[in-house]
Amino acid sequence: MSENTEQQYKQTRAQSLAFCEPLNDEDCSLQAADFVSPPKWHLAHTSWFFETFLLKPFADGYLTPDSRYEVLFNSYYNGVGEQFPRPNRGLLSRPTLTDVIAYRAHVDAAMNTLLSDQAHPEQATIAARTTLGVEHERQHQELFFTDIKYSLAVNPLLPTYIEGTACSPIPNRPSEWHRYEGGLTEIGHFGSEFCFDNELPRHKVFVAAFELADRLVTNSEYQAFINDGGYKRPELWLSDGWTTANQKGWQAPQYWLQHEGAAAEYTLHGVVPREADAPVCHISGYEADAYARWAGARLPTEFEWELAAVSSTNDADTNSVASSEVASYHPRASNGHAGLRQLYGDCWQWTQSAYSAYHGFSPSSGAIGEYNGKFMSNQWVLRGSSCVTHRDQARASYRNFFYPQDRWQFSGIRLARNTSGNP
Amino acid sequence: MSENTEQQYKQTRAQSLAFCEPLNDEDCSLQAADFVSPPKWHLAHTSWFFETFLLKPFADGYLTPDSRYEVLFNSYYNGVGEQFPRPNRGLLSRPTLTDVIAYRAHVDAAMNTLLSDQAHPEQATIAARTTLGVEHERQHQELFFTDIKYSLAVNPLLPTYIEGTACSPIPNRPSEWHRYEGGLTEIGHFGSEFCFDNELPRHKVFVAAFELADRLVTNSEYQAFINDGGYKRPELWLSDGWTTANQKGWQAPQYWLQHEGAAAEYTLHGVVPREADAPVCHISGYEADAYARWAGARLPTEFEWELAAVSSTNDADTNSVASSEVASYHPRASNGHAGLRQLYGDCWQWTQSAYSAYHGFSPSSGAIGEYNGKFMSNQWVLRGSSCVTHRDQARASYRNFFYPQDRWQFSGIRLARNTSGNP
Amino acid sequence: MSENTEQQYKQTRAQSLAFCEPLNDEDCSLQAADFVSPPKWHLAHTSWFFETFLLKPFADGYLTPDSRYEVLFNSYYNGVGEQFPRPNRGLLSRPTLTDVIAYRAHVDAAMNTLLSDQAHPEQATIAARTTLGVEHERQHQELFFTDIKYSLAVNPLLPTYIEGTACSPIPNRPSEWHRYEGGLTEIGHFGSEFCFDNELPRHKVFVAAFELADRLVTNSEYQAFINDGGYKRPELWLSDGWTTANQKGWQAPQYWLQHEGAAAEYTLHGVVPREADAPVCHISGYEADAYARWAGARLPTEFEWELAAVSSTNDADTNSVASSEVASYHPRASNGHAGLRQLYGDCWQWTQSAYSAYHGFSPSSGAIGEYNGKFMSNQWVLRGSSCVTHRDQARASYRNFFYPQDRWQFSGIRLARNTSGNP
Amino acid sequence: MSENTEQQYKQTRAQSLAFCEPLNDEDCSLQAADFVSPPKWHLAHTSWFFETFLLKPFADGYLTPDSRYEVLFNSYYNGVGEQFPRPNRGLLSRPTLTDVIAYRAHVDAAMNTLLSDQAHPEQATIAARTTLGVEHERQHQELFFTDIKYSLAVNPLLPTYIEGTACSPIPNRPSEWHRYEGGLTEIGHFGSEFCFDNELPRHKVFVAAFELADRLVTNSEYQAFINDGGYKRPELWLSDGWTTANQKGWQAPQYWLQHEGAAAEYTLHGVVPREADAPVCHISGYEADAYARWAGARLPTEFEWELAAVSSTNDADTNSVASSEVASYHPRASNGHAGLRQLYGDCWQWTQSAYSAYHGFSPSSGAIGEYNGKFMSNQWVLRGSSCVTHRDQARASYRNFFYPQDRWQFSGIRLARNTSGNP
């Protein structure tokens, strides 16, 4: 096994525990909606993944600490078997957090043995699956942040995940359009680095010429949309979006609030003043689409986004969790370089593309093939990465996907338009 | 105004009434689900469309028989104003059927005057909107059939819409794959004939080489899928499809049943024996997708379908409502020519394409722009036409769209695969 | 068979049809909520009752016109067998109204034969059950009125059931308290007249001294409750009532509305001015209870009501459907005699008594025993009768029962209090 | 203040904490249904009760540790103000358990000062309310047990609250009928001991002669009901009960299960063999009623129960939580004395009486008056006490009340019948 794989395994596993440090035991069991999971469950499920797809098939004599974990911590792999009902994950006070941490240690010990077995006949598969498991755990680290933010926000005390030092506001430059000529091009991951199966195969797509905004839409721009009746004008909305917005009573992004008379928002540092030039965040795809229509623009397709991102030389990620000692856990304004700004590390960017298979897509066989493929309906693709995405997952071909009504991710807006200037 | 437009107006208006002939007044108010409308409501709404978009703006001095119809018979045009709640359309015993027929006559009289006014300054717009209204009414004629079928089927008496002569079963030839080379091509309507705004603009798309089945999947083939555990094997299904199928308890297509121990299905002629070689019908997109995966194939993209249909010389429609004196109101097996069979006139064909805007799509301004554009999320495109589609709406570029869980349309399956033979 | 029974049978059967006269076929299929039934269904079910409990067991050689009616028109008799789902009764466009009228005639012909068979060995049972069937049909006549009122009111056109001449408002005398000494008394039906099983057996109850208002609470009195924040003050409400009122958004009685700026209400004659001195009507038990608490009083128990009613000499019913040529279908103010006014013929009067079995209650054996007994939970007793109750059902021992959240009956308030003057 | 009050205060407060000892922090936040509360919330709410009704009005200078607790821990007192939504109580990870225990200590310190203030001008009110607060906390101690049992049972690991020693099964004597002559009697609390307001005023009721079973229905008797099709025969059920049982899929009492092929049940000691002669427990009122009908008997009225209990000399409570060092937390068979057995300390006993106000009932003024009165609709009275009721709350006049569909309390069946031997 490459030292790199082993090292990434250890770092990632340690990182998951470290992220839970600021929380108490009760926080670790919180689940405020069906679509979020408690921190403890994330810790357990990521261990289950290694146990299920590596230890049970490849580690001779491996014994699970509790055979019932197979059902309890299975997320959605029908090929593995039954699953404990998702909406009840927050009701699993047992196994306790201590039990789950012991489960992690048990899995880690067995994984270390497996990874150091240079003579294992399935070494290649083991390496590949370990990498997949590491990437999987990084995705759950991001979900850890979005989920605990959502669950803590239900509490009227609006608790902080961790105390933070307020950052100085950064003034934002006006948005500029960058022009791309498009043409018959190739889309999808290339090169030897890891990618998920849904980024493949690289395949031909025709993309017409288009323009892309060089930065994300800001809070003050989104406020102007609201002030202009954005949430009250059906002509700006998709029909399903209009229905959803009314049913849920949306009037603003998920975590916006008024605090002592001033514009504020709830963050993982608690309630902070709402920075006018920071990217608007925690909006649904429907809101992103309505904003774009209001602005005389449109959302980019995922192909436009990828094509622009590939050609960008400015993909430096300055705001993601793993990138610095002092994480902000919140998107920041950008006043930087002249290229496309805020591609990564601030907000995921909604595209207008429905999440579907690339031409020639073929999922892995067996339960592991359920990782991505079976979700290819009703969701929209988001591109880029956010302030809580692992830095190594920030790449041009990464396809994130959520339902257009979802708002609990760090999701924002980058505008596009045709070269005619029309949407 | 061209005589053709006037003639089409008259024919279409008369046809809508004729289709209601076999029904009694009570049938005409039936609404068995939120997503269907009563026949009477279709009769009224199609008149409302002409009143709203032609008579009120262009017919000088036009008086509506009842100003409250503006709200009652508005389907979803927020630009026009409020709408009576859709789930309650079946509760409008007043205006009576007689009142609605009088409303139709009132609108027809005013339309005839307007259409014969050769000197009207807005003649071009009037002609274009009249054509749109005619096409709109043809769409509602199809919905009339699918909706009344659904509503009558709730009645345990399983009433017939109209008595029918049983057709002799047609033996079906085995399915064959037709190969298409694809390439950088143009998709979308071309020529001077009418089309809906969502078929435009014609634009470049790259389509890889593919293969398409020359006929639709049959009842006996679908029965084999069921016999092989098709409804019990999650690995064949999209995740949302699996959830939906289980929640709704799907075990077979919508109208399949056992009658006196034999395979039967409910049709507009009542319960009839289920013909083994006839196309399977009234299935959701999820079921179509699961069947395709089980068959080692996939659903076509809408671009593949259009490209193949455009190149087909066999698009003769032998089974649609308007095409013969004796309509079958049910898809039929085909043993015909050597080209692509059953493109039109039997079942709409689910594609894997999410319904979205063509590059450069621009809806009309005003309320009429709500016709198609605002529905471009969460639905799937179906191509072709069915046994209850107006013959003149059978064309290669027509984009029908429904939610993947919808089953009450005459929807079936045409398989596709890559030239490698893989899905 | 007594001529009286035969005559009542014929009158009642004819009356049910006569009540439908003002309606068209579409009205007769209306069902705007699960808890109401279409007029056509009432016509069919009351026939089903005679068919099921008299013709099938006792009429030798009786043939039903359609064996499927047994399920279609069974309301809730599990002892008879399955029932067509109640919420779908409005979806039965077939059998048509004409079919159902023919079904009635078919049943009537067979019943006439049966009733005229003086030598039938089960003559006593036949007579008793015929009387029960007649009383049952009278109950459905009342439901016919309350149900069609509810269903028509969903229509924004607010149609009239029948045109009516406006009655002159009647000024109301102030309410006065009548004192009753109570004591150990007997409650329940006595005498040889018909009563339902739930009015029996007559049994001993101790009733403390109490006072009862001599008339019903009026619209203007109820308006004062609203003006005083009645719907906004939780301390006036039962906990379940407060929850219900908020969930449903209650702000006023069911059919109150503003019409051209004036207080109005929807009646079977359409929208009419709201008469200040007429009894408040169409309120839930929760609202009645809250009003009583606000007024410093309470609802009577059903025993108090019966005890007072039995001793009243003024039970003349001047406002019920069957009592005059010109029915008002609406409760009226009373300025009459000095005793208890408005006991019968205006509004049913909510009591505080939960509907339960009298000591020694024993339902009939077989399916017919499901008539009343199985509903003895969660409902409240109402006493008196309303403007749409058959005159012959106005008696002191009659126990009507509905859920405390129900508002579609003609239900109002008569106050009670203890002799101390406290509630 | 009497030493007794102070002592009871201290004992009760200490007891609540002691009951939480076997649980970890995560258990203390569990809430598996809207109708249960987490242990932590019970700890906080009972403190809130003293703070709200004693410290804030009477303890000069009292400062709450957190003013937001007023809303967070208000259960249902609209007179105090808003309440945090009940279904979300399990989502309050903050304040932490440690914080809540500190809150208790803070309240206890202030209460001790207040109670020791012999010169306080409101001493009588303080004493009365302290007693009420103690009784209130004892009720929550019972809810603590029923709620945590319910919440732990959702976990497929079926955790134990506390390890227990298996008790030896006790053989049960056959049930015998005890006869009571009834008559005009007085019902309600008498004497100077504490009682809740709903036990008052003592008032006259006529009770006919009746018979009462001398013990509770056992598991084996209930099994016979099931074996005889009890859950499949609608004629045994109230209509609402039948609907509920089918909707919820009831087939057996709440915690019955099969364990390794044998009859078992889930208890606070985990899964244990189901003892044939122990009382059946955790059944709804609907099931109790259906069982009674099947057994040719009926449920007693609350008056019958009280009358019998008052005359019983055998009300010794041998199985309640506070009565012994080793609590069983589960009802036990009884082979004891010749009188009425199992009146207290095993299962609450469903009566057929709807929960309503005694004649002359008058709740306290202010928010504290919301304690009992506003719940007097839709619930049924249970009498006796259970294995988790505080011993001092076992008395003949105590009126417990739950909805007839509730099953999570320790609720069982004692049969009654008329002296004729009929139900």
JSON list of N, CA and C in Angstrom, two decimals, chain C residues 76 132 139 187-189 194-203 302-303 306 355-364 368-376 380-383 395 397-402:
[
{"chain": "C", "resi": 76, "resn": "TYR", "atom": "N", "xyz": [-71.45, 1.86, 7.00]},
{"chain": "C", "resi": 76, "resn": "TYR", "atom": "CA", "xyz": [-70.45, 1.46, 8.00]},
{"chain": "C", "resi": 76, "resn": "TYR", "atom": "C", "xyz": [-70.78, 0.14, 8.68]},
{"chain": "C", "resi": 132, "resn": "LEU", "atom": "N", "xyz": [-87.81, 1.61, 11.88]},
{"chain": "C", "resi": 132, "resn": "LEU", "atom": "CA", "xyz": [-86.42, 2.01, 12.03]},
{"chain": "C", "resi": 132, "resn": "LEU", "atom": "C", "xyz": [-85.88, 2.58, 10.71]},
{"chain": "C", "resi": 139, "resn": "GLN", "atom": "N", "xyz": [-83.30, 10.74, 9.31]},
{"chain": "C", "resi": 139, "resn": "GLN", "atom": "CA", "xyz": [-81.98, 11.25, 9.71]},
{"chain": "C", "resi": 139, "resn": "GLN", "atom": "C", "xyz": [-81.16, 11.62, 8.48]},
{"chain": "C", "resi": 187, "resn": "ILE", "atom": "N", "xyz": [-83.86, 9.22, 33.46]},
{"chain": "C", "resi": 187, "resn": "ILE", "atom": "CA", "xyz": [-83.48, 9.77, 32.16]},
{"chain": "C", "resi": 187, "resn": "ILE", "atom": "C", "xyz": [-83.63, 8.68, 31.12]},
{"chain": "C", "resi": 188, "resn": "GLY", "atom": "N", "xyz": [-84.06, 9.08, 29.94]},
{"chain": "C", "resi": 188, "resn": "GLY", "atom": "CA", "xyz": [-84.21, 8.11, 28.86]},
{"chain": "C", "resi": 188, "resn": "GLY", "atom": "C", "xyz": [-85.64, 8.07, 28.39]},
{"chain": "C", "resi": 189, "resn": "HIS", "atom": "N", "xyz": [-85.82, 7.50, 27.24]},
{"chain": "C", "resi": 189, "resn": "HIS", "atom": "CA", "xyz": [-87.13, 7.46, 26.61]},
{"chain": "C", "resi": 189, "resn": "HIS", "atom": "C", "xyz": [-88.12, 6.64, 27.42]},
{"chain": "C", "resi": 194, "resn": "PHE", "atom": "N", "xyz": [-91.79, 5.26, 19.11]},
{"chain": "C", "resi": 194, "resn": "PHE", "atom": "CA", "xyz": [-90.47, 4.84, 18.67]},
{"chain": "C", "resi": 194, "resn": "PHE", "atom": "C", "xyz": [-89.36, 5.67, 19.32]},
{"chain": "C", "resi": 195, "resn": "CYS", "atom": "N", "xyz": [-88.26, 5.00, 19.62]},
{"chain": "C", "resi": 195, "resn": "CYS", "atom": "CA", "xyz": [-87.03, 5.73, 19.93]},
{"chain": "C", "resi": 195, "resn": "CYS", "atom": "C", "xyz": [-85.85, 4.88, 19.48]},
{"chain": "C", "resi": 196, "resn": "PHE", "atom": "N", "xyz": [-84.68, 5.50, 19.39]},
{"chain": "C", "resi": 196, "resn": "PHE", "atom": "CA", "xyz": [-83.49, 4.75, 19.04]},
{"chain": "C", "resi": 196, "resn": "PHE", "atom": "C", "xyz": [-82.95, 4.02, 20.26]},
{"chain": "C", "resi": 197, "resn": "ASP", "atom": "N", "xyz": [-82.17, 3.00, 20.00]},
{"chain": "C", "resi": 197, "resn": "ASP", "atom": "CA", "xyz": [-81.66, 2.18, 21.12]},
{"chain": "C", "resi": 197, "resn": "ASP", "atom": "C", "xyz": [-80.81, 2.98, 22.10]},
{"chain": "C", "resi": 198, "resn": "ASN", "atom": "N", "xyz": [-80.16, 4.03, 21.60]},
{"chain": "C", "resi": 198, "resn": "ASN", "atom": "CA", "xyz": [-79.28, 4.79, 22.51]},
{"chain": "C", "resi": 198, "resn": "ASN", "atom": "C", "xyz": [-80.04, 5.68, 23.50]},
{"chain": "C", "resi": 199, "resn": "GLU", "atom": "N", "xyz": [-81.37, 5.78, 23.34]},
{"chain": "C", "resi": 199, "resn": "GLU", "atom": "CA", "xyz": [-82.18, 6.54, 24.30]},
{"chain": "C", "resi": 199, "resn": "GLU", "atom": "C", "xyz": [-82.64, 5.65, 25.46]},
{"chain": "C", "resi": 200, "resn": "LEU", "atom": "N", "xyz": [-82.19, 4.42, 25.41]},
{"chain": "C", "resi": 200, "resn": "LEU", "atom": "CA", "xyz": [-82.61, 3.43, 26.41]},
{"chain": "C", "resi": 200, "resn": "LEU", "atom": "C", "xyz": [-81.41, 2.79, 27.08]},
{"chain": "C", "resi": 201, "resn": "PRO", "atom": "N", "xyz": [-81.61, 2.12, 28.21]},
{"chain": "C", "resi": 201, "resn": "PRO", "atom": "CA", "xyz": [-82.86, 2.06, 28.97]},
{"chain": "C", "resi": 201, "resn": "PRO", "atom": "C", "xyz": [-83.03, 3.34, 29.81]},
{"chain": "C", "resi": 202, "resn": "ARG", "atom": "N", "xyz": [-84.26, 3.60, 30.11]},
{"chain": "C", "resi": 202, "resn": "ARG", "atom": "CA", "xyz": [-84.54, 4.66, 31.07]},
{"chain": "C", "resi": 202, "resn": "ARG", "atom": "C", "xyz": [-83.88, 4.25, 32.39]},
{"chain": "C", "resi": 203, "resn": "HIS", "atom": "N", "xyz": [-83.16, 5.15, 32.98]},
{"chain": "C", "resi": 203, "resn": "HIS", "atom": "CA", "xyz": [-82.36, 4.77, 34.14]},
{"chain": "C", "resi": 203, "resn": "HIS", "atom": "C", "xyz": [-82.21, 5.97, 35.08]},
{"chain": "C", "resi": 302, "resn": "GLU", "atom": "N", "xyz": [-76.39, 16.62, 29.21]},
{"chain": "C", "resi": 302, "resn": "GLU", "atom": "CA", "xyz": [-77.55, 16.14, 28.46]},
{"chain": "C", "resi": 302, "resn": "GLU", "atom": "C", "xyz": [-78.71, 15.80, 29.39]},
{"chain": "C", "resi": 303, "resn": "PHE", "atom": "N", "xyz": [-78.38, 15.48, 30.65]},
{"chain": "C", "resi": 303, "resn": "PHE", "atom": "CA", "xyz": [-79.44, 15.13, 31.61]},
{"chain": "C", "resi": 303, "resn": "PHE", "atom": "C", "xyz": [-80.21, 16.38, 32.01]},
{"chain": "C", "resi": 306, "resn": "GLU", "atom": "N", "xyz": [-82.50, 17.29, 29.16]},
{"chain": "C", "resi": 306, "resn": "GLU", "atom": "CA", "xyz": [-83.67, 16.40, 29.01]},
{"chain": "C", "resi": 306, "resn": "GLU", "atom": "C", "xyz": [-84.69, 16.66, 30.11]},
{"chain": "C", "resi": 355, "resn": "TYR", "atom": "N", "xyz": [-70.71, 11.42, 24.53]},
{"chain": "C", "resi": 355, "resn": "TYR", "atom": "CA", "xyz": [-71.70, 10.43, 24.10]},
{"chain": "C", "resi": 355, "resn": "TYR", "atom": "C", "xyz": [-71.27, 9.05, 24.58]},
{"chain": "C", "resi": 356, "resn": "SER", "atom": "N", "xyz": [-72.06, 8.48, 25.47]},
{"chain": "C", "resi": 356, "resn": "SER", "atom": "CA", "xyz": [-71.70, 7.15, 25.97]},
{"chain": "C", "resi": 356, "resn": "SER", "atom": "C", "xyz": [-72.98, 6.36, 26.26]},
{"chain": "C", "resi": 357, "resn": "ALA", "atom": "N", "xyz": [-72.79, 5.12, 26.64]},
{"chain": "C", "resi": 357, "resn": "ALA", "atom": "CA", "xyz": [-73.93, 4.22, 26.83]},
{"chain": "C", "resi": 357, "resn": "ALA", "atom": "C", "xyz": [-74.66, 4.54, 28.12]},
{"chain": "C", "resi": 358, "resn": "TYR", "atom": "N", "xyz": [-75.97, 4.49, 28.05]},
{"chain": "C", "resi": 358, "resn": "TYR", "atom": "CA", "xyz": [-76.76, 4.54, 29.28]},
{"chain": "C", "resi": 358, "resn": "TYR", "atom": "C", "xyz": [-76.52, 3.24, 30.05]},
{"chain": "C", "resi": 359, "resn": "HIS", "atom": "N", "xyz": [-76.62, 3.33, 31.37]},
{"chain": "C", "resi": 359, "resn": "HIS", "atom": "CA", "xyz": [-76.43, 2.14, 32.18]},
{"chain": "C", "resi": 359, "resn": "HIS", "atom": "C", "xyz": [-77.43, 1.06, 31.75]},
{"chain": "C", "resi": 360, "resn": "GLY", "atom": "N", "xyz": [-76.90, -0.07, 31.36]},
{"chain": "C", "resi": 360, "resn": "GLY", "atom": "CA", "xyz": [-77.76, -1.17, 30.93]},
{"chain": "C", "resi": 360, "resn": "GLY", "atom": "C", "xyz": [-77.99, -1.18, 29.43]},
{"chain": "C", "resi": 361, "resn": "PHE", "atom": "N", "xyz": [-77.38, -0.26, 28.71]},
{"chain": "C", "resi": 361, "resn": "PHE", "atom": "CA", "xyz": [-77.55, -0.20, 27.26]},
{"chain": "C", "resi": 361, "resn": "PHE", "atom": "C", "xyz": [-77.15, -1.52, 26.62]},
{"chain": "C", "resi": 362, "resn": "SER", "atom": "N", "xyz": [-77.96, -1.94, 25.68]},
{"chain": "C", "resi": 362, "resn": "SER", "atom": "CA", "xyz": [-77.66, -3.18, 24.99]},
{"chain": "C", "resi": 362, "resn": "SER", "atom": "C", "xyz": [-78.08, -3.04, 23.54]},
{"chain": "C", "resi": 363, "resn": "PRO", "atom": "N", "xyz": [-77.12, -2.99, 22.63]},
{"chain": "C", "resi": 363, "resn": "PRO", "atom": "CA", "xyz": [-77.47, -2.83, 21.22]},
{"chain": "C", "resi": 363, "resn": "PRO", "atom": "C", "xyz": [-78.13, -4.09, 20.67]},
{"chain": "C", "resi": 364, "resn": "SER", "atom": "N", "xyz": [-78.86, -3.94, 19.59]},
{"chain": "C", "resi": 364, "resn": "SER", "atom": "CA", "xyz": [-79.44, -5.09, 18.91]},
{"chain": "C", "resi": 364, "resn": "SER", "atom": "C", "xyz": [-78.33, -6.03, 18.48]},
{"chain": "C", "resi": 368, "resn": "ILE", "atom": "N", "xyz": [-77.37, -4.70, 12.56]},
{"chain": "C", "resi": 368, "resn": "ILE", "atom": "CA", "xyz": [-78.21, -3.55, 12.88]},
{"chain": "C", "resi": 368, "resn": "ILE", "atom": "C", "xyz": [-77.82, -2.95, 14.23]},
{"chain": "C", "resi": 369, "resn": "GLY", "atom": "N", "xyz": [-77.15, -3.74, 15.04]},
{"chain": "C", "resi": 369, "resn": "GLY", "atom": "CA", "xyz": [-76.65, -3.24, 16.32]},
{"chain": "C", "resi": 369, "resn": "GLY", "atom": "C", "xyz": [-75.51, -2.24, 16.17]},
{"chain": "C", "resi": 370, "resn": "GLU", "atom": "N", "xyz": [-74.98, -2.11, 14.94]},
{"chain": "C", "resi": 370, "resn": "GLU", "atom": "CA", "xyz": [-73.92, -1.12, 14.72]},
{"chain": "C", "resi": 370, "resn": "GLU", "atom": "C", "xyz": [-74.48, 0.29, 14.56]},
{"chain": "C", "resi": 371, "resn": "TYR", "atom": "N", "xyz": [-75.82, 0.39, 14.56]},
{"chain": "C", "resi": 371, "resn": "TYR", "atom": "CA", "xyz": [-76.47, 1.68, 14.27]},
{"chain": "C", "resi": 371, "resn": "TYR", "atom": "C", "xyz": [-75.93, 2.81, 15.14]},
{"chain": "C", "resi": 372, "resn": "ASN", "atom": "N", "xyz": [-75.89, 2.61, 16.43]},
{"chain": "C", "resi": 372, "resn": "ASN", "atom": "CA", "xyz": [-75.53, 3.69, 17.35]},
{"chain": "C", "resi": 372, "resn": "ASN", "atom": "C", "xyz": [-74.36, 3.36, 18.27]},
{"chain": "C", "resi": 373, "resn": "GLY", "atom": "N", "xyz": [-74.35, 2.14, 18.77]},
{"chain": "C", "resi": 373, "resn": "GLY", "atom": "CA", "xyz": [-73.49, 1.82, 19.90]},
{"chain": "C", "resi": 373, "resn": "GLY", "atom": "C", "xyz": [-72.02, 2.00, 19.62]},
{"chain": "C", "resi": 374, "resn": "LYS", "atom": "N", "xyz": [-71.57, 1.66, 18.43]},
{"chain": "C", "resi": 374, "resn": "LYS", "atom": "CA", "xyz": [-70.13, 1.67, 18.21]},
{"chain": "C", "resi": 374, "resn": "LYS", "atom": "C", "xyz": [-69.55, 3.07, 18.08]},
{"chain": "C", "resi": 375, "resn": "PHE", "atom": "N", "xyz": [-70.41, 4.07, 18.11]},
{"chain": "C", "resi": 375, "resn": "PHE", "atom": "CA", "xyz": [-69.92, 5.44, 18.02]},
{"chain": "C", "resi": 375, "resn": "PHE", "atom": "C", "xyz": [-69.76, 6.10, 19.38]},
{"chain": "C", "resi": 376, "resn": "MET", "atom": "N", "xyz": [-69.87, 5.31, 20.43]},
{"chain": "C", "resi": 376, "resn": "MET", "atom": "CA", "xyz": [-69.87, 5.89, 21.77]},
{"chain": "C", "resi": 376, "resn": "MET", "atom": "C", "xyz": [-68.48, 6.17, 22.30]},
{"chain": "C", "resi": 380, "resn": "TRP", "atom": "N", "xyz": [-69.70, 14.27, 21.27]},
{"chain": "C", "resi": 380, "resn": "TRP", "atom": "CA", "xyz": [-70.49, 14.96, 22.29]},
{"chain": "C", "resi": 380, "resn": "TRP", "atom": "C", "xyz": [-71.96, 14.85, 21.93]},
{"chain": "C", "resi": 381, "resn": "VAL", "atom": "N", "xyz": [-72.78, 14.88, 22.94]},
{"chain": "C", "resi": 381, "resn": "VAL", "atom": "CA", "xyz": [-74.23, 14.80, 22.71]},
{"chain": "C", "resi": 381, "resn": "VAL", "atom": "C", "xyz": [-74.78, 16.20, 22.42]},
{"chain": "C", "resi": 382, "resn": "LEU", "atom": "N", "xyz": [-75.64, 16.26, 21.41]},
{"chain": "C", "resi": 382, "resn": "LEU", "atom": "CA", "xyz": [-76.43, 17.47, 21.15]},
{"chain": "C", "resi": 382, "resn": "LEU", "atom": "C", "xyz": [-77.89, 17.11, 21.38]},
{"chain": "C", "resi": 383, "resn": "ARG", "atom": "N", "xyz": [-78.64, 18.05, 21.90]},
{"chain": "C", "resi": 383, "resn": "ARG", "atom": "CA", "xyz": [-80.04, 17.80, 22.19]},
{"chain": "C", "resi": 383, "resn": "ARG", "atom": "C", "xyz": [-80.93, 18.81, 21.45]},
{"chain": "C", "resi": 395, "resn": "ARG", "atom": "N", "xyz": [-87.84, 15.31, 20.06]},
{"chain": "C", "resi": 395, "resn": "ARG", "atom": "CA", "xyz": [-88.34, 14.80, 21.34]},
{"chain": "C", "resi": 395, "resn": "ARG", "atom": "C", "xyz": [-87.27, 14.96, 22.40]},
{"chain": "C", "resi": 397, "resn": "SER", "atom": "N", "xyz": [-85.94, 13.03, 24.54]},
{"chain": "C", "resi": 397, "resn": "SER", "atom": "CA", "xyz": [-84.93, 12.00, 24.84]},
{"chain": "C", "resi": 397, "resn": "SER", "atom": "C", "xyz": [-83.96, 11.74, 23.69]},
{"chain": "C", "resi": 398, "resn": "TYR", "atom": "N", "xyz": [-84.16, 12.40, 22.57]},
{"chain": "C", "resi": 398, "resn": "TYR", "atom": "CA", "xyz": [-83.33, 12.16, 21.38]},
{"chain": "C", "resi": 398, "resn": "TYR", "atom": "C", "xyz": [-81.89, 12.58, 21.64]},
{"chain": "C", "resi": 399, "resn": "ARG", "atom": "N", "xyz": [-80.97, 11.69, 21.31]},
{"chain": "C", "resi": 399, "resn": "ARG", "atom": "CA", "xyz": [-79.54, 11.97, 21.53]},
{"chain": "C", "resi": 399, "resn": "ARG", "atom": "C", "xyz": [-78.83, 12.06, 20.19]},
{"chain": "C", "resi": 400, "resn": "ASN", "atom": "N", "xyz": [-78.54, 13.23, 19.76]},
{"chain": "C", "resi": 400, "resn": "ASN", "atom": "CA", "xyz": [-77.72, 13.41, 18.57]},
{"chain": "C", "resi": 400, "resn": "ASN", "atom": "C", "xyz": [-76.27, 13.47, 19.02]},
{"chain": "C", "resi": 401, "resn": "PHE", "atom": "N", "xyz": [-75.33, 13.14, 18.15]},
{"chain": "C", "resi": 401, "resn": "PHE", "atom": "CA", "xyz": [-73.92, 13.13, 18.58]},
{"chain": "C", "resi": 401, "resn": "PHE", "atom": "C", "xyz": [-73.02, 13.46, 17.41]},
{"chain": "C", "resi": 402, "resn": "PHE", "atom": "N", "xyz": [-72.06, 14.34, 17.69]},
{"chain": "C", "resi": 402, "resn": "PHE", "atom": "CA", "xyz": [-71.05, 14.71, 16.70]},
{"chain": "C", "resi": 402, "resn": "PHE", "atom": "C", "xyz": [-69.74, 14.97, 17.42]}
]
